[in-house]
Coordinates of C-alpha atoms and ligand atoms in Angstrom, one line a residue:
M1 CA 23.1 18.1 52.8
R2 CA 25.7 20.4 50.9
P3 CA 24.1 21.5 47.8
A4 CA 27.3 20.2 45.8
D5 CA 26.7 16.9 47.0
A6 CA 23.5 17.0 46.2
L7 CA 24.0 18.0 42.5
D8 CA 26.7 15.4 42.5
R9 CA 24.7 12.6 43.5
I10 CA 22.1 13.8 40.9
V11 CA 24.9 13.6 38.3
Y12 CA 25.4 10.1 39.4
L13 CA 21.7 9.0 39.1
L14 CA 21.2 10.6 36.0
D15 CA 24.1 8.5 34.4
R16 CA 23.0 5.6 36.2
A17 CA 19.7 5.7 34.3
L18 CA 21.5 6.8 30.8
A19 CA 19.9 10.1 30.8
E20 CA 20.4 12.6 28.2
S21 CA 24.2 13.9 28.1
Q22 CA 23.0 17.8 28.0
K23 CA 20.7 17.0 31.1
V24 CA 23.5 15.2 32.9
R25 CA 26.1 18.5 31.9
A26 CA 23.5 20.9 33.0
F27 CA 23.7 19.3 36.8
A28 CA 27.1 18.8 36.6
R29 CA 27.9 22.7 35.7
A30 CA 25.7 23.7 38.4
R31 CA 27.9 21.4 40.9
D32 CA 31.1 22.9 39.6
V33 CA 29.5 26.4 39.9
V34 CA 28.3 26.0 43.1
D35 CA 31.7 24.3 44.5
E36 CA 33.8 27.2 42.8
V37 CA 31.5 29.8 44.4
G38 CA 31.4 28.4 48.0
D39 CA 29.1 27.4 50.6
D40 CA 28.9 30.8 52.5
E41 CA 28.2 32.9 49.0
V42 CA 25.6 30.1 47.9
E43 CA 23.7 30.5 51.2
R44 CA 23.9 34.4 50.8
L45 CA 22.2 34.1 47.5
H46 CA 19.6 31.5 48.6
A47 CA 18.8 34.3 51.7
H48 CA 18.0 36.8 48.7
S49 CA 16.5 34.3 46.4
D50 CA 19.0 35.2 44.2
L51 CA 20.4 31.8 43.2
T52 CA 19.2 32.0 39.6
D53 CA 22.0 34.9 39.3
L54 CA 24.7 32.3 39.2
P55 CA 25.7 31.5 35.8
G56 CA 24.4 27.9 34.9
I57 CA 22.0 27.9 37.7
G58 CA 18.1 27.6 36.3
P59 CA 14.9 27.1 38.1
T60 CA 15.4 23.3 38.8
T61 CA 19.1 23.4 39.8
A62 CA 18.1 26.5 42.0
R63 CA 15.4 24.8 43.6
V64 CA 17.6 21.5 44.4
I65 CA 20.3 23.9 46.0
A66 CA 17.6 25.9 48.1
E67 CA 16.2 22.4 49.2
A68 CA 19.3 21.1 50.4
L69 CA 20.3 24.2 52.2
D70 CA 17.1 24.1 54.1
G71 CA 18.1 21.0 55.5
G72 CA 16.0 18.3 53.7
V73 CA 17.0 15.8 50.9
P74 CA 15.7 17.8 47.5
S75 CA 12.5 16.4 46.3
Y76 CA 14.3 16.0 42.6
L77 CA 17.0 13.9 44.1
A78 CA 14.6 11.7 46.3
E79 CA 12.5 10.7 43.3
L80 CA 15.9 10.1 41.0
E81 CA 16.9 7.7 44.1
A82 CA 13.8 5.8 43.8
T83 CA 13.3 5.8 40.1
T84 CA 16.8 4.6 38.8
A85 CA 17.7 2.1 41.4
I86 CA 19.2 -1.0 39.9
A87 CA 18.9 -4.3 41.5
P88 CA 20.0 -7.6 39.7
E89 CA 17.1 -10.2 39.5
D90 CA 18.5 -13.6 38.3
G91 CA 21.8 -12.4 38.5
A92 CA 21.9 -11.4 42.1
E93 CA 23.9 -14.4 43.5
L94 CA 26.4 -13.7 40.5
R95 CA 26.4 -10.3 41.2
G96 CA 27.8 -11.1 44.6
V97 CA 30.7 -13.1 43.6
L98 CA 31.9 -10.6 40.9
R99 CA 35.2 -9.0 42.5
G100 CA 35.8 -6.2 39.6
D101 CA 35.0 -4.7 36.4
C102 CA 37.3 -5.0 33.2
H103 CA 36.0 -2.0 31.3
T104 CA 35.7 1.5 32.4
H105 CA 36.8 5.0 30.9
S106 CA 37.8 8.2 32.6
T107 CA 38.4 11.8 31.4
W108 CA 41.7 10.9 30.1
S109 CA 39.6 9.6 27.0
D110 CA 35.7 10.3 26.6
G111 CA 34.7 9.4 30.1
G112 CA 33.2 12.0 32.5
A113 CA 34.9 11.4 35.7
S114 CA 38.4 11.3 37.0
I115 CA 40.3 8.0 37.4
E116 CA 39.8 8.6 41.0
K117 CA 36.2 9.3 41.1
M118 CA 35.7 6.3 39.5
A119 CA 37.8 4.2 41.5
R120 CA 36.0 5.8 44.7
T121 CA 32.9 4.9 43.4
A122 CA 33.9 1.2 42.3
M123 CA 35.0 0.9 45.9
A124 CA 31.7 2.2 47.3
L125 CA 30.0 -0.5 45.4
G126 CA 32.2 -3.3 46.9
H127 CA 34.7 -3.6 43.8
E128 CA 38.2 -4.8 44.7
Y129 CA 39.7 -3.7 41.5
M130 CA 38.6 -2.0 38.4
V131 CA 40.5 -2.1 34.9
L132 CA 40.8 1.1 33.3
T133 CA 40.5 1.0 29.7
D134 CA 40.6 4.6 28.0
H135 CA 40.6 4.4 24.1
S136 CA 43.6 4.1 21.8
P137 CA 45.1 7.0 19.6
R138 CA 42.9 6.7 16.8
L139 CA 39.9 6.9 18.2
T140 CA 40.2 10.9 18.0
I141 CA 36.5 11.5 18.6
A142 CA 36.8 10.1 22.2
H143 CA 40.6 11.7 22.8
G144 CA 42.0 8.0 22.4
L145 CA 45.5 8.1 24.3
S146 CA 48.6 8.4 22.5
A147 CA 51.6 6.1 23.9
D148 CA 52.9 9.1 25.9
R149 CA 49.6 9.8 27.3
L150 CA 49.2 6.2 28.1
R151 CA 52.7 6.2 29.8
R152 CA 51.7 9.1 32.0
Q153 CA 48.3 7.6 32.7
I154 CA 49.8 4.2 34.2
D155 CA 52.4 6.4 36.5
E156 CA 49.1 8.3 37.7
I157 CA 47.7 4.9 38.4
D158 CA 50.7 3.7 40.2
A159 CA 50.2 7.1 42.6
L160 CA 46.6 6.3 43.0
N161 CA 47.0 2.7 44.0
D162 CA 49.2 3.8 46.9
R163 CA 46.8 5.8 48.3
L164 CA 43.8 3.7 47.5
A165 CA 45.0 0.0 48.6
P166 CA 44.0 -2.3 49.0
F167 CA 41.7 -1.6 46.3
R168 CA 43.4 -1.9 42.7
I169 CA 43.2 0.0 39.6
L170 CA 44.5 -2.5 37.0
T171 CA 46.2 -0.9 34.0
G172 CA 44.5 -1.4 30.5
I173 CA 43.0 -0.2 27.3
E174 CA 40.3 -0.6 25.1
V175 CA 42.2 -1.0 21.9
D176 CA 40.9 -0.4 18.7
I177 CA 41.1 -3.5 16.2
L178 CA 42.0 -1.6 13.0
V179 CA 40.7 -2.7 9.5
D180 CA 43.4 -5.3 8.7
G181 CA 43.0 -7.0 12.3
S182 CA 46.2 -4.9 13.8
L183 CA 45.8 -3.2 17.2
D184 CA 46.0 0.4 17.8
Q185 CA 49.1 0.8 20.2
R186 CA 52.7 -0.1 20.8
E187 CA 53.3 -3.7 21.0
D188 CA 55.7 -2.9 23.9
L189 CA 52.7 -1.0 25.8
L190 CA 50.0 -3.4 25.3
A191 CA 52.5 -6.0 26.6
R192 CA 53.0 -3.6 29.9
L193 CA 49.2 -3.5 30.6
D194 CA 47.5 -5.9 32.9
V195 CA 44.4 -6.3 30.8
V196 CA 43.6 -5.4 27.1
V197 CA 40.0 -5.3 25.7
A198 CA 39.9 -5.1 21.8
S199 CA 37.2 -3.6 20.3
V200 CA 35.9 -2.7 16.6
H201 CA 34.9 1.0 16.6
S202 CA 35.3 2.0 12.9
K203 CA 34.0 0.2 9.5
L204 CA 31.6 -1.9 11.4
R205 CA 29.7 -2.6 8.0
M206 CA 32.8 -4.5 6.5
E207 CA 31.7 -7.6 4.2
R208 CA 31.6 -10.8 6.1
Q209 CA 34.6 -12.4 5.5
E210 CA 37.0 -9.2 5.7
M211 CA 35.2 -8.7 9.3
T212 CA 35.6 -12.2 10.4
R213 CA 39.4 -12.2 9.4
R214 CA 39.8 -8.8 11.2
M215 CA 38.4 -10.3 14.6
V216 CA 40.2 -13.3 14.6
A217 CA 43.7 -11.5 14.0
A218 CA 42.8 -9.5 16.8
V219 CA 41.4 -12.5 19.2
A220 CA 44.9 -14.3 18.3
S221 CA 46.9 -11.3 19.6
P222 CA 49.2 -12.3 22.4
H223 CA 48.3 -9.0 24.0
V224 CA 44.4 -9.3 23.7
D225 CA 42.3 -10.6 26.7
V226 CA 39.0 -9.8 26.1
L227 CA 37.0 -9.1 23.1
G228 CA 34.8 -6.3 23.5
H229 CA 31.2 -5.5 22.5
C230 CA 31.7 -8.0 19.3
T231 CA 28.5 -7.1 16.8
G232 CA 28.6 -3.1 17.9
R233 CA 25.0 -3.4 17.8
K234 CA 23.0 -0.7 19.5
V235 CA 19.4 -1.3 20.5
V236 CA 18.0 1.9 21.8
G237 CA 17.0 5.0 20.0
R238 CA 17.9 5.0 16.4
G239 CA 20.1 1.7 17.1
R240 CA 22.5 0.2 14.9
P241 CA 22.6 -3.2 13.5
P242 CA 25.0 -5.7 14.5
S243 CA 28.3 -6.3 12.4
I244 CA 28.3 -9.5 10.0
F245 CA 30.7 -11.8 10.9
D246 CA 31.4 -15.6 11.1
A247 CA 30.6 -16.0 14.9
E248 CA 31.7 -19.8 14.6
I249 CA 35.1 -18.8 13.5
V250 CA 35.6 -16.3 15.6
F251 CA 34.7 -17.9 19.0
A252 CA 36.8 -20.8 17.7
A253 CA 39.7 -18.7 17.7
C254 CA 38.5 -17.1 21.1
A255 CA 38.7 -20.9 22.4
Q256 CA 42.0 -21.7 20.7
F257 CA 43.6 -18.4 22.3
D258 CA 41.7 -18.4 25.5
T259 CA 40.6 -14.6 25.1
A260 CA 37.5 -13.9 27.2
L261 CA 33.9 -12.7 25.1
E262 CA 32.8 -9.5 26.7
I263 CA 29.2 -9.3 28.2
N264 CA 28.8 -5.5 27.5
C265 CA 26.3 -4.5 30.2
R266 CA 25.2 -1.0 28.5
P267 CA 21.6 -0.8 28.1
E268 CA 21.8 0.7 24.7
R269 CA 24.3 -2.1 23.7
Q270 CA 23.3 -5.5 25.5
D271 CA 26.2 -6.8 23.3
P272 CA 26.3 -10.0 22.2
P273 CA 22.9 -10.9 21.4
D274 CA 21.2 -14.0 23.3
E275 CA 22.0 -16.4 20.2
L276 CA 25.7 -15.6 20.3
V277 CA 25.9 -15.8 24.2
D278 CA 24.5 -19.4 23.6
L279 CA 27.0 -20.1 21.0
A280 CA 30.0 -18.9 23.1
I281 CA 29.0 -21.1 26.0
D282 CA 29.1 -24.2 23.3
W283 CA 32.5 -23.1 22.5
G284 CA 33.5 -23.1 26.2
L285 CA 34.5 -19.8 26.2
R286 CA 35.5 -17.3 29.4
F287 CA 33.3 -14.2 29.7
A288 CA 34.1 -11.0 31.0
I289 CA 31.0 -8.8 32.4
D290 CA 31.9 -5.5 31.8
T291 CA 29.9 -2.3 32.4
D292 CA 32.2 -0.2 29.7
A293 CA 31.1 2.2 32.0
H294 CA 32.0 6.3 31.0
A295 CA 30.7 7.5 34.6
P296 CA 30.4 6.6 37.9
G297 CA 26.8 5.8 38.1
Q298 CA 27.3 3.5 35.2
M299 CA 29.4 1.1 36.9
E300 CA 26.2 -0.4 38.7
W301 CA 25.2 -1.8 35.2
L302 CA 27.0 -4.8 36.1
A303 CA 23.5 -5.9 37.4
Y304 CA 22.3 -6.2 34.0
G305 CA 25.0 -8.5 32.8
C306 CA 24.8 -10.7 35.6
D307 CA 21.1 -11.2 34.8
K308 CA 21.9 -12.0 31.0
A309 CA 24.7 -14.7 32.3
A310 CA 22.5 -16.2 35.1
R311 CA 19.6 -16.7 32.4
H312 CA 22.2 -18.5 30.1
D313 CA 23.6 -20.3 33.2
I314 CA 27.2 -19.6 32.7
P315 CA 29.2 -20.8 35.4
P316 CA 30.7 -18.1 37.6
G317 CA 33.8 -20.2 37.2
Q318 CA 33.8 -19.2 33.2
I319 CA 33.5 -15.5 34.2
V320 CA 37.2 -13.6 34.6
N321 CA 35.8 -10.9 36.6
T322 CA 34.8 -13.6 39.4
M323 CA 38.6 -14.0 40.0
A324 CA 40.9 -11.9 42.3
A325 CA 43.0 -9.2 40.9
D326 CA 46.0 -11.2 41.2
D327 CA 44.4 -14.2 39.4
L328 CA 42.9 -12.0 36.7
V329 CA 46.2 -10.6 36.0
A330 CA 48.2 -13.9 35.8
W331 CA 45.4 -15.2 33.7
A332 CA 45.8 -12.4 31.3
A333 CA 49.8 -12.6 31.2
T334 CA 49.3 -16.0 30.1
H335 CA 48.2 -14.6 26.7
D336 CA 51.5 -12.1 26.7
G337 CA 53.5 -15.7 26.5
Ligands
ZN1 ZN1 34.1 0.2 22.9
ZN2 ZN1 34.6 1.3 26.0

């Protein structure tokens, strides 16, 4: 096994397990170093037991490289393969009919991998498409895309699609819902994108009525197709309480404007909470089961959302990513009038 491939797979598996970013970065750096130095030099250093002379290579990464060069599967990698495996349970059947993922990030904003790497992972997982939804300009900590960069991204996607066909990368954005309910990107660009996910990322503690008005305004926008992680809660670590809003009113707006509600698969989000999923079902809403993946390994998290949807008996026909790419794009276009 090539050391760079072993390290790359470890990065994938650590991301799949939502490992600490520091740890992921250490292995990603080791992969890049090994890639840069080249196989011959790495072999030579291994023969002299000098691998740790390389910058960024410590005892653990050195052992992975050595075991890979000696011809086996490195034990660290083998253990991760076994301990981080994800398999859908109740949602296995549903997982089988999902055709893509409507919420993914790349290094263009705060993701950890290129668009091409994300797309190739989606292909390996059997997806027919993924919607690339990098952040919008005002989310500066996440390197949100200016109008100009978004236009360039669309060009890059066009070029990639020529090479990756029949797989399709659909153009999209995770657009910030600003405090007044307006959207953080130019109208003409939002209209041009295949799928628009809109999410609240700031002022999550807004007073109930204001937050309700803010979300309804976004949901009612002709550009918005999916309402992302609607409560903003985090359920892992220090956590974050859900935003307070009148879900009856927001979901009534989703029903009125045929905006899908996202089931966000991220383990630390698990958004919306169960009671809101039930309420959304009562309103007859469509759902999008989205990984919100910021790294290739996280694209496997669809299984979590499928389990949740299955537990709530959501019919597959209500889930937008069971649609073929053309149908999904056509549905989204109905919102743009
Ligand atoms: Zn988000
Ligand atoms: Zn996101």
